[in-house]
Coordinates of N, CA and C in Angstrom, one line a residue:
Chain A
X1126 N 12.6 -15.5 -18.3 CA 11.8 -14.6 -19.2 C 12.4 -13.2 -19.3
X1127 N 11.9 -12.4 -20.1 CA 12.4 -11.1 -20.3 C 12.2 -10.2 -19.1
X1128 N 13.2 -9.4 -18.8 CA 13.1 -8.4 -17.7 C 12.9 -7.0 -18.2
X1129 N 12.0 -6.3 -17.5 CA 11.7 -4.9 -17.9 C 11.8 -4.0 -16.7
X1130 N 12.7 -3.1 -16.8 CA 13.0 -2.2 -15.7 C 12.7 -0.8 -16.0
X1131 N 11.9 -0.1 -15.2 CA 11.6 1.3 -15.4 C 12.2 2.2 -14.3
X1132 N 12.6 3.4 -14.8 CA 13.1 4.3 -13.8 C 12.7 5.7 -14.2
X1133 N 12.6 6.6 -13.2 CA 12.6 6.3 -11.8 C 11.3 5.7 -11.3
X1134 N 11.3 5.1 -10.2 CA 10.0 4.5 -9.7 C 9.0 5.5 -9.3
X1135 N 9.5 6.7 -8.8 CA 8.6 7.7 -8.4 C 9.1 9.1 -9.0
X1136 N 8.2 10.0 -9.3 CA 8.6 11.2 -9.9 C 7.6 12.3 -9.4
X1137 N 8.1 13.4 -8.9 CA 7.2 14.5 -8.5 C 7.6 15.7 -9.4
X1138 N 6.7 16.3 -10.1 CA 7.0 17.4 -11.0 C 6.1 18.6 -10.6
X1139 N 6.7 19.7 -10.8 CA 5.9 20.9 -10.7 C 5.2 21.1 -12.1
X1140 N 4.0 21.6 -12.0 CA 3.3 21.8 -13.3 C 4.1 22.7 -14.2
X1141 N 4.2 22.2 -15.5 CA 4.9 23.0 -16.5 C 6.3 22.4 -16.7
X1142 N 6.8 21.5 -15.8 CA 8.1 20.9 -16.0 C 8.1 19.9 -17.0
X1143 N 9.3 19.5 -17.5 CA 9.5 18.5 -18.5 C 10.2 17.3 -17.8
X1144 N 10.0 16.1 -18.3 CA 10.7 15.0 -17.7 C 10.8 13.8 -18.7
X1145 N 11.7 12.9 -18.4 CA 12.0 11.7 -19.2 C 11.9 10.5 -18.3
X1146 N 11.1 9.5 -18.8 CA 10.9 8.2 -18.1 C 11.7 7.2 -19.0
X1147 N 12.3 6.2 -18.3 CA 13.1 5.3 -19.0 C 12.6 3.9 -18.8
X1148 N 12.8 3.1 -19.9 CA 12.4 1.6 -19.8 C 13.6 0.8 -20.5
X1149 N 14.2 -0.1 -19.7 CA 15.2 -0.9 -20.2 C 14.7 -2.4 -20.2
X1150 N 15.1 -3.1 -21.2 CA 14.6 -4.5 -21.3 C 15.8 -5.4 -21.7
X1151 N 15.7 -6.7 -21.3 CA 16.8 -7.5 -21.3 C 17.0 -8.4 -22.6
X1152 N 16.1 -8.3 -23.5 CA 16.1 -9.2 -24.7 C 15.5 -8.5 -25.9
X1153 N 15.7 -9.1 -27.0 CA 15.1 -8.5 -28.3 C 13.6 -8.5 -28.2
X1154 N 13.0 -7.4 -28.7 CA 11.5 -7.3 -28.6 C 10.9 -7.1 -30.0
X1155 N 9.7 -7.5 -30.2 CA 9.0 -7.1 -31.4 C 7.8 -6.2 -31.2
X1156 N 7.6 -5.9 -29.9 CA 6.5 -5.0 -29.6 C 6.9 -4.2 -28.3
X1157 N 6.6 -3.0 -28.3 CA 6.8 -2.2 -27.0 C 5.7 -1.2 -27.0
X1158 N 5.0 -1.1 -25.8 CA 3.9 -0.2 -25.7 C 4.1 0.6 -24.4
X1159 N 3.7 1.9 -24.4 CA 3.7 2.7 -23.2 C 2.2 3.0 -22.9
X1160 N 1.9 2.9 -21.6 CA 0.6 3.1 -21.1 C 0.6 4.1 -20.0
X1161 N -0.6 4.8 -19.8 CA -0.8 5.6 -18.6 C -2.0 5.0 -17.9
X1162 N -1.8 4.7 -16.6 CA -2.9 4.2 -15.8 C -3.4 5.3 -15.0
X1163 N -4.7 5.7 -15.2 CA -5.2 6.8 -14.5 C -5.7 6.4 -13.1
X1164 N -6.1 7.3 -12.2 CA -6.4 7.0 -10.9 C -7.5 5.9 -10.7
X1165 N -8.3 5.8 -11.7 CA -9.4 4.8 -11.7 C -9.0 3.4 -12.2
X1166 N -7.8 3.3 -12.6 CA -7.2 2.0 -13.0 C -7.2 1.8 -14.5
X1167 N -7.8 2.6 -15.3 CA -7.9 2.4 -16.7 C -6.5 2.6 -17.4
X1168 N -6.1 1.6 -18.2 CA -4.8 1.7 -18.9 C -5.1 2.4 -20.2
X1169 N -4.4 3.5 -20.5 CA -4.6 4.2 -21.7 C -3.4 4.0 -22.6
X1170 N -3.6 3.6 -23.8 CA -2.5 3.4 -24.8 C -1.9 4.8 -25.1
X1171 N -0.6 4.9 -24.9 CA 0.1 6.1 -25.3 C 0.8 5.9 -26.6
X1172 N 1.6 4.9 -26.7 CA 2.4 4.6 -27.9 C 2.6 3.1 -28.1
X1173 N 2.5 2.8 -29.4 CA 2.9 1.4 -29.8 C 4.2 1.7 -30.6
X1174 N 5.4 1.3 -30.0 CA 6.6 1.8 -30.6 C 7.8 0.8 -30.4
X1175 N 7.7 -0.2 -31.2 CA 8.8 -1.2 -31.2 C 10.2 -0.7 -31.6
X1176 N 10.2 0.4 -32.4 CA 11.4 1.1 -32.7 C 11.0 2.5 -33.2
X1177 N 12.1 3.4 -33.2 CA 11.9 4.7 -33.8 C 11.3 5.7 -32.8
X1178 N 10.8 6.8 -33.3 CA 10.3 7.9 -32.5 C 8.9 8.3 -32.9
X1179 N 8.1 8.6 -31.9 CA 6.7 9.1 -32.2 C 6.4 10.2 -31.3
X1180 N 5.5 11.1 -31.7 CA 5.1 12.2 -30.9 C 3.6 12.3 -31.0
X1181 N 3.0 12.6 -29.8 CA 1.6 12.8 -29.7 C 1.3 14.0 -28.8
X1182 N 1.1 15.1 -29.3 CA 0.9 16.3 -28.4 C 2.2 16.6 -27.6
X1183 N 2.0 16.6 -26.2 CA 3.1 16.9 -25.3 C 3.9 15.7 -25.0
X1184 N 3.5 14.6 -25.5 CA 4.3 13.3 -25.2 C 5.0 12.9 -26.5
X1185 N 6.2 12.3 -26.2 CA 6.9 11.7 -27.3 C 7.6 10.5 -26.7
X1186 N 7.9 9.5 -27.6 CA 8.6 8.3 -27.2 C 9.6 7.9 -28.2
X1187 N 10.7 7.3 -27.7 CA 11.8 6.8 -28.6 C 12.2 5.5 -28.1
X1188 N 12.3 4.5 -29.0 CA 12.8 3.2 -28.7 C 14.0 2.9 -29.6
X1189 N 15.1 2.5 -28.9 CA 16.3 2.1 -29.6 C 16.4 0.6 -29.4
X1190 N 15.9 -0.2 -30.3 CA 15.8 -1.6 -30.0 C 17.2 -2.3 -29.9
X1191 N 18.2 -1.8 -30.7 CA 19.5 -2.4 -30.6 C 20.2 -2.1 -29.2
X1192 N 19.8 -1.1 -28.6 CA 20.3 -0.8 -27.2 C 19.4 -1.2 -26.1
X1193 N 18.2 -1.7 -26.5 CA 17.3 -2.3 -25.6 C 16.8 -1.3 -24.5
X1194 N 16.3 -0.2 -25.0 CA 15.7 0.8 -24.1 C 14.7 1.6 -24.9
X1195 N 13.8 2.2 -24.1 CA 12.8 3.1 -24.7 C 12.7 4.3 -23.7
X1196 N 12.4 5.5 -24.2 CA 12.2 6.6 -23.3 C 10.8 7.3 -23.6
X1197 N 10.2 7.8 -22.6 CA 8.9 8.6 -22.8 C 9.2 10.0 -22.2
X1198 N 9.0 11.0 -23.1 CA 9.3 12.3 -22.7 C 7.9 13.1 -22.5
X1199 N 7.8 13.7 -21.3 CA 6.6 14.5 -21.0 C 7.1 16.0 -21.0
X1200 N 6.5 16.8 -21.8 CA 6.8 18.2 -21.8 C 5.6 19.0 -21.3
X1201 N 6.0 20.1 -20.6 CA 5.0 21.0 -20.1 C 3.9 20.3 -19.3
X1202 N 4.4 19.5 -18.3 CA 3.5 18.6 -17.6 C 2.3 19.4 -17.0
X1203 N 1.2 18.6 -16.9 CA -0.1 19.1 -16.3 C -0.5 18.2 -15.2
X1204 N -1.4 18.7 -14.4 CA -1.8 17.8 -13.2 C -2.5 16.6 -13.7
X1205 N -3.2 16.6 -14.9 CA -3.8 15.5 -15.4 C -2.9 14.4 -15.9
X1206 N -1.6 14.7 -16.0 CA -0.6 13.7 -16.3 C -0.2 12.8 -15.2
X1207 N -0.7 13.1 -14.0 CA -0.5 12.3 -12.8 C -1.0 10.9 -13.1
X1208 N -0.3 9.9 -12.4 CA -0.8 8.5 -12.6 C 0.5 7.7 -12.7
X1209 N 0.3 6.4 -13.1 CA 1.4 5.5 -13.3 C 1.6 5.2 -14.8
X1210 N 2.9 5.3 -15.2 CA 3.2 5.1 -16.6 C 3.9 3.7 -16.6
X1211 N 3.4 2.9 -17.5 CA 4.0 1.5 -17.7 C 4.5 1.4 -19.1
X1212 N 5.7 0.7 -19.1 CA 6.2 0.2 -20.3 C 6.0 -1.3 -20.4
X1213 N 5.7 -1.8 -21.5 CA 5.4 -3.3 -21.6 C 6.0 -3.7 -23.0
X1214 N 6.6 -4.9 -23.0 CA 7.2 -5.4 -24.2 C 6.7 -6.8 -24.5
X1215 N 6.9 -7.2 -25.7 CA 6.7 -8.6 -26.2 C 8.0 -9.0 -26.8
X1216 N 8.6 -10.1 -26.2 CA 9.9 -10.5 -26.8 C 9.8 -11.1 -28.2
X1217 N 10.8 -11.1 -28.9 CA 10.8 -11.6 -30.3 C 10.2 -13.0 -30.3
X1218 N 9.4 -13.3 -31.2 CA 8.7 -14.6 -31.4 C 7.7 -14.9 -30.3
X1219 N 7.4 -13.9 -29.5 CA 6.4 -14.2 -28.4 C 5.1 -13.5 -28.7
X1220 N 4.1 -13.6 -27.8 CA 2.9 -12.9 -28.0 C 2.3 -12.3 -26.6
X1221 N 3.1 -12.4 -25.6 CA 2.7 -12.0 -24.3 C 3.4 -10.7 -23.8
X1222 N 2.6 -9.7 -23.4 CA 3.2 -8.5 -22.8 C 3.8 -8.7 -21.5
X1223 N 5.0 -8.3 -21.3 CA 5.6 -8.2 -19.9 C 5.8 -6.8 -19.5
X1224 N 5.2 -6.5 -18.3 CA 5.2 -5.1 -17.9 C 6.4 -4.8 -17.0
X1225 N 6.8 -3.6 -17.1 CA 7.8 -3.0 -16.1 C 7.1 -2.7 -14.8
X1226 N 7.8 -2.3 -13.8 CA 7.3 -2.0 -12.5 C 6.5 -0.6 -12.5
X1227 N 6.7 0.2 -13.5 CA 5.9 1.4 -13.6 C 6.7 2.6 -13.0
X1228 N 6.3 3.8 -13.4 CA 6.8 5.0 -12.8 C 5.6 5.8 -12.3
X1229 N 5.6 6.1 -11.0 CA 4.4 6.8 -10.4 C 4.7 8.3 -10.5
X1230 N 3.9 9.0 -11.3 CA 4.1 10.4 -11.5 C 3.1 11.3 -10.8
X1231 N 3.5 12.3 -10.1 CA 2.6 13.2 -9.4 C 3.0 14.6 -9.9
X1232 N 2.1 15.3 -10.5 CA 2.3 16.6 -11.0 C 1.6 17.6 -10.1
X1233 N 2.3 18.4 -9.5 CA 1.7 19.4 -8.5 C 1.4 20.7 -9.2
X1234 N 0.3 21.3 -8.8 CA -0.1 22.6 -9.4 C 0.8 23.7 -8.9
Chain B
X954 N -11.6 4.1 -32.3 CA -11.7 2.7 -32.4 C -10.9 2.0 -31.3
X955 N -10.9 0.7 -31.3 CA -10.1 -0.2 -30.4 C -10.6 0.0 -28.9
X956 N -11.9 -0.2 -28.7 CA -12.5 0.0 -27.4 C -12.8 -1.4 -26.8
X957 N -12.3 -1.6 -25.5 CA -12.6 -2.8 -24.8 C -13.4 -2.5 -23.6
X958 N -14.4 -3.2 -23.3 CA -15.3 -3.0 -22.1 C -15.1 -4.2 -21.2
X959 N -15.4 -3.9 -19.9 CA -15.4 -5.0 -18.9 C -16.7 -4.8 -18.0
X960 N -17.2 -5.9 -17.6 CA -18.4 -5.8 -16.8 C -18.4 -7.0 -15.8
X961 N -18.6 -6.7 -14.5 CA -18.9 -5.4 -13.9 C -17.6 -4.6 -13.6
X962 N -17.7 -3.4 -13.3 CA -16.6 -2.6 -12.9 C -16.1 -2.9 -11.5
X963 N -17.0 -3.3 -10.7 CA -16.6 -3.7 -9.3 C -17.7 -4.7 -8.8
X964 N -17.2 -5.6 -7.9 CA -18.1 -6.6 -7.4 C -17.6 -6.9 -6.0
X965 N -18.6 -7.1 -5.1 CA -18.3 -7.6 -3.7 C -19.0 -8.9 -3.5
X966 N -18.4 -9.9 -3.1 CA -19.0 -11.2 -2.9 C -18.6 -11.8 -1.6
X967 N -19.4 -12.8 -1.2 CA -19.0 -13.6 0.0 C -18.0 -14.7 -0.4
X968 N -17.2 -15.1 0.6 CA -16.3 -16.1 0.4 C -17.0 -17.4 0.1
X969 N -16.5 -18.1 -1.0 CA -17.1 -19.4 -1.4 C -18.0 -19.3 -2.6
X970 N -18.4 -18.1 -3.0 CA -19.2 -17.9 -4.2 C -18.3 -17.7 -5.4
X971 N -19.0 -17.8 -6.6 CA -18.2 -17.6 -7.8 C -18.6 -16.3 -8.5
X972 N -17.7 -15.7 -9.2 CA -17.9 -14.4 -9.8 C -17.5 -14.5 -11.3
X973 N -18.3 -14.0 -12.2 CA -18.0 -14.0 -13.6 C -17.7 -12.6 -14.0
X974 N -16.6 -12.4 -14.8 CA -16.3 -11.1 -15.3 C -16.2 -11.2 -16.8
X975 N -16.9 -10.2 -17.5 CA -16.9 -10.3 -19.0 C -16.0 -9.2 -19.6
X976 N -15.4 -9.6 -20.7 CA -14.5 -8.7 -21.4 C -15.0 -8.7 -22.9
X977 N -15.3 -7.5 -23.4 CA -15.7 -7.4 -24.8 C -14.9 -6.4 -25.6
X978 N -14.6 -6.8 -26.8 CA -14.0 -5.9 -27.8 C -15.2 -5.3 -28.6
X979 N -15.4 -4.0 -28.5 CA -16.6 -3.4 -29.0 C -16.5 -3.0 -30.5
X980 N -15.4 -2.7 -31.0 CA -15.3 -2.3 -32.4 C -14.3 -3.0 -33.2
X981 N -13.8 -4.1 -32.8 CA -12.9 -4.9 -33.6 C -13.0 -6.4 -33.1
X982 N -12.5 -7.3 -33.9 CA -12.5 -8.7 -33.6 C -11.2 -9.0 -33.0
X983 N -11.3 -9.6 -31.8 CA -10.0 -9.9 -31.0 C -9.6 -11.4 -31.3
X984 N -8.5 -11.5 -31.9 CA -7.9 -12.9 -32.1 C -7.5 -13.5 -30.8
X985 N -7.0 -12.7 -29.9 CA -6.5 -13.1 -28.6 C -6.9 -12.1 -27.6
X986 N -7.3 -12.7 -26.4 CA -7.6 -11.9 -25.3 C -6.7 -12.3 -24.1
X987 N -6.4 -11.4 -23.2 CA -5.5 -11.7 -22.1 C -6.2 -11.2 -20.8
X988 N -5.9 -12.0 -19.8 CA -6.4 -11.6 -18.4 C -5.2 -11.3 -17.5
X989 N -5.3 -10.2 -16.8 CA -4.2 -9.7 -15.9 C -4.8 -9.5 -14.5
X990 N -3.9 -9.5 -13.6 CA -4.3 -9.3 -12.2 C -3.3 -8.2 -11.7
X991 N -3.8 -7.3 -10.9 CA -3.0 -6.2 -10.4 C -3.3 -6.0 -8.9
X992 N -2.3 -6.1 -8.1 CA -2.5 -5.8 -6.7 C -2.1 -4.3 -6.4
X993 N -2.6 -3.8 -5.3 CA -2.3 -2.3 -5.1 C -0.9 -1.9 -5.2
X994 N -0.6 -0.9 -5.9 CA 0.7 -0.3 -6.1 C 1.7 -1.3 -6.7
X995 N 1.2 -2.2 -7.5 CA 2.1 -3.2 -8.2 C 1.8 -3.1 -9.7
X996 N 2.6 -3.8 -10.4 CA 2.4 -3.9 -11.8 C 1.4 -4.9 -12.2
X997 N 1.1 -5.0 -13.5 CA 0.2 -6.1 -14.0 C 0.9 -7.4 -14.2
X998 N 0.2 -8.4 -13.8 CA 0.8 -9.8 -13.9 C -0.2 -10.6 -14.8
X999 N 0.4 -11.1 -15.9 CA -0.5 -11.9 -16.8 C -0.9 -13.2 -16.2
X1000 N -2.2 -13.5 -16.2 CA -2.8 -14.7 -15.7 C -2.9 -15.8 -16.8
X1001 N -3.5 -15.4 -17.9 CA -3.8 -16.4 -19.0 C -4.0 -15.7 -20.3
X1002 N -3.8 -16.5 -21.3 CA -4.1 -16.0 -22.7 C -5.2 -16.9 -23.3
X1003 N -6.1 -16.3 -23.9 CA -7.2 -17.1 -24.6 C -7.4 -16.7 -26.0
X1004 N -7.6 -17.7 -26.8 CA -7.9 -17.6 -28.2 C -9.3 -18.1 -28.5
X1005 N -10.0 -17.5 -29.3 CA -11.4 -17.8 -29.6 C -11.5 -19.3 -30.0
X1006 N -12.4 -20.0 -29.3 CA -12.6 -21.4 -29.7 C -11.6 -22.4 -29.2
X1007 N -10.6 -22.0 -28.4 CA -9.7 -23.0 -27.9 C -9.4 -22.7 -26.4
X1008 N -8.8 -23.7 -25.8 CA -8.5 -23.6 -24.3 C -7.5 -22.5 -24.0
X1009 N -7.7 -21.9 -22.9 CA -6.8 -20.8 -22.5 C -5.5 -21.4 -22.0
X1010 N -4.4 -20.6 -22.2 CA -3.1 -21.0 -21.7 C -2.8 -20.2 -20.5
X1011 N -2.6 -20.9 -19.4 CA -2.4 -20.2 -18.1 C -0.9 -20.1 -17.8
X1012 N -0.6 -19.0 -17.1 CA 0.8 -18.7 -16.7 C 1.1 -19.6 -15.5
X1013 N 2.4 -19.8 -15.3 CA 2.8 -20.7 -14.2 C 2.3 -20.1 -12.9
X1014 N 1.8 -21.0 -12.0 CA 1.3 -20.6 -10.7 C -0.2 -20.1 -10.7
X1015 N -0.8 -20.1 -11.8 CA -2.2 -19.7 -11.9 C -3.1 -20.9 -12.0
X1016 N -4.0 -21.1 -11.0 CA -4.8 -22.3 -11.0 C -5.9 -22.3 -12.0
X1017 N -5.8 -23.1 -13.0 CA -6.8 -23.1 -14.1 C -8.2 -23.5 -13.6
X1018 N -8.3 -24.3 -12.6 CA -9.6 -24.8 -12.1 C -10.3 -23.7 -11.2
X1019 N -9.5 -22.7 -10.8 CA -10.0 -21.6 -10.0 C -10.4 -20.5 -10.8
X1020 N -9.6 -20.2 -11.9 CA -9.8 -19.1 -12.8 C -10.2 -19.7 -14.1
X1021 N -11.5 -19.8 -14.3 CA -12.0 -20.4 -15.6 C -12.2 -19.4 -16.6
X1022 N -11.6 -19.6 -17.8 CA -11.7 -18.7 -18.9 C -12.4 -19.3 -20.1
X1023 N -13.3 -18.6 -20.6 CA -14.1 -19.0 -21.8 C -14.0 -17.9 -22.8
X1024 N -13.6 -18.3 -24.1 CA -13.5 -17.3 -25.1 C -14.4 -17.7 -26.2
X1025 N -15.7 -17.4 -26.1 CA -16.8 -18.0 -26.9 C -16.9 -17.4 -28.3
X1026 N -16.4 -16.2 -28.4 CA -16.5 -15.5 -29.8 C -15.3 -14.6 -29.9
X1027 N -15.2 -14.0 -31.1 CA -14.1 -13.1 -31.4 C -14.3 -11.7 -30.7
X1028 N -15.4 -11.5 -29.9 CA -15.6 -10.3 -29.2 C -15.8 -10.5 -27.7
X1029 N -15.8 -11.7 -27.2 CA -16.2 -11.9 -25.8 C -15.3 -13.0 -25.2
X1030 N -14.7 -12.6 -24.0 CA -14.1 -13.6 -23.2 C -14.6 -13.4 -21.8
X1031 N -14.7 -14.5 -21.0 CA -15.1 -14.4 -19.6 C -14.1 -15.0 -18.7
X1032 N -14.0 -14.5 -17.5 CA -13.2 -15.0 -16.5 C -14.1 -15.3 -15.3
X1033 N -14.1 -16.5 -14.8 CA -14.9 -16.9 -13.7 C -14.0 -17.3 -12.5
X1034 N -14.1 -16.5 -11.4 CA -13.4 -16.9 -10.2 C -14.2 -17.8 -9.4
X1035 N -13.8 -19.0 -9.3 CA -14.7 -20.0 -8.6 C -14.3 -20.1 -7.1
X1036 N -15.3 -20.3 -6.3 CA -15.1 -20.5 -4.9 C -14.1 -19.4 -4.4
X1037 N -14.5 -18.2 -4.6 CA -13.6 -17.0 -4.2 C -13.3 -17.0 -2.8
X1038 N -12.1 -16.5 -2.5 CA -11.6 -16.3 -1.1 C -11.0 -14.9 -1.0
X1039 N -10.9 -14.4 0.2 CA -10.4 -13.0 0.4 C -9.1 -12.8 -0.3
X1040 N -8.2 -13.8 -0.4 CA -6.9 -13.6 -1.1 C -7.1 -13.4 -2.6
X1041 N -8.3 -13.7 -3.1 CA -8.6 -13.5 -4.6 C -9.0 -12.0 -4.8
X1042 N -9.2 -11.3 -3.8 CA -9.5 -9.8 -3.9 C -8.4 -9.1 -4.7
X1043 N -8.7 -8.5 -5.8 CA -7.7 -7.8 -6.6 C -8.4 -7.0 -7.7
X1044 N -7.6 -6.4 -8.5 CA -8.1 -5.7 -9.7 C -7.8 -6.6 -10.9
X1045 N -8.8 -7.0 -11.6 CA -8.6 -7.8 -12.8 C -8.9 -7.0 -14.1
X1046 N -7.9 -7.2 -15.0 CA -7.9 -6.3 -16.2 C -7.8 -7.3 -17.4
X1047 N -8.6 -7.1 -18.4 CA -8.5 -7.8 -19.6 C -7.9 -6.9 -20.7
X1048 N -7.3 -7.6 -21.7 CA -6.9 -6.8 -22.9 C -7.3 -7.7 -24.1
X1049 N -7.3 -7.0 -25.3 CA -7.7 -7.7 -26.5 C -6.7 -7.3 -27.6
X1050 N -6.4 -8.2 -28.5 CA -5.5 -7.9 -29.6 C -6.2 -8.5 -30.9
X1051 N -6.2 -7.6 -31.9 CA -6.8 -8.1 -33.1 C -5.6 -8.4 -34.1
X1052 N -5.9 -8.0 -35.4 CA -4.8 -8.1 -36.4 C -4.9 -6.9 -37.2
X1053 N -3.9 -6.7 -38.1 CA -3.7 -5.5 -38.9 C -3.4 -4.3 -38.0
X1054 N -4.3 -3.3 -38.1 CA -4.0 -2.1 -37.2 C -4.2 -2.4 -35.8
X1055 N -4.8 -3.5 -35.4 CA -5.1 -3.8 -34.0 C -4.1 -4.8 -33.5
X1056 N -2.9 -4.8 -33.9 CA -1.9 -5.8 -33.4 C -1.5 -5.4 -32.0
X1057 N -1.6 -4.2 -31.6 CA -1.2 -3.8 -30.3 C -2.4 -4.2 -29.3
X1058 N -2.1 -4.3 -28.1 CA -3.1 -4.7 -27.1 C -3.9 -3.5 -26.6
X1059 N -5.2 -3.6 -26.4 CA -6.0 -2.6 -25.8 C -6.7 -3.1 -24.6
X1060 N -6.7 -2.3 -23.6 CA -7.1 -2.8 -22.3 C -8.5 -2.3 -21.9
X1061 N -9.2 -3.2 -21.2 CA -10.5 -2.8 -20.6 C -10.3 -2.0 -19.3
X1062 N -11.4 -1.4 -18.8 CA -11.2 -0.5 -17.6 C -11.0 -1.2 -16.3
X1063 N -11.0 -2.6 -16.3 CA -10.8 -3.3 -15.1 C -12.0 -3.6 -14.2
X1064 N -11.9 -4.6 -13.4 CA -12.9 -5.0 -12.5 C -12.3 -5.2 -11.1
X1065 N -12.8 -4.5 -10.1 CA -12.3 -4.6 -8.8 C -13.1 -5.6 -8.0
X1066 N -12.5 -6.7 -7.6 CA -13.2 -7.7 -6.9 C -12.8 -7.7 -5.4
X1067 N -13.8 -7.7 -4.6 CA -13.6 -7.7 -3.1 C -14.3 -8.9 -2.6
X1068 N -13.6 -9.8 -1.9 CA -14.2 -11.0 -1.4 C -14.2 -10.9 0.1
X1069 N -15.4 -11.0 0.7 CA -15.5 -10.8 2.2 C -15.4 -12.1 2.9

């Protein structure tokens, strides 16, 4: 099956700092999503981004499908950004999301 | 839009009993629903895929007789953990996918199951 690797596994940020999370995948995909899992376990959809660049407030994401990676950029981080960020993909001609291992982010005040 | 609910949010049961978890898409029709399992500090693992009116497709290693899935309508899927044991304790999360603008998956808030 398709492999999804996220880096770094853990990230500690000072409030106000910027950071980039990375997601590499091993095969062609037709769907890529970024999620934020809050401390209560709820997965919140951040981006549906099989290709291109999108921005939503302080977050932006870029997927370069030909190079098989996606990046999530957090600017001016806030303590509420803490949690686990997951990248998940669906390989071409598939319908099942495969999740990466996640990046655990802690933003300190 | 694209809200998915789960009920209950947490449940504690005795070993040997069965537990039913409901997953509902509240504002869209879900062509497909998915059930995931997540252990502490780990990623989500897909258990099964269900389509309305047909049998669920289980991932390798998931016992279909233990984890019964019913997808009775375009807005409701249920997961029943039969004869639960302590090793079934986990966080169970469902997701739903529609069509058109809802081609991406949207996730419910999860159900934390503890089996004593």
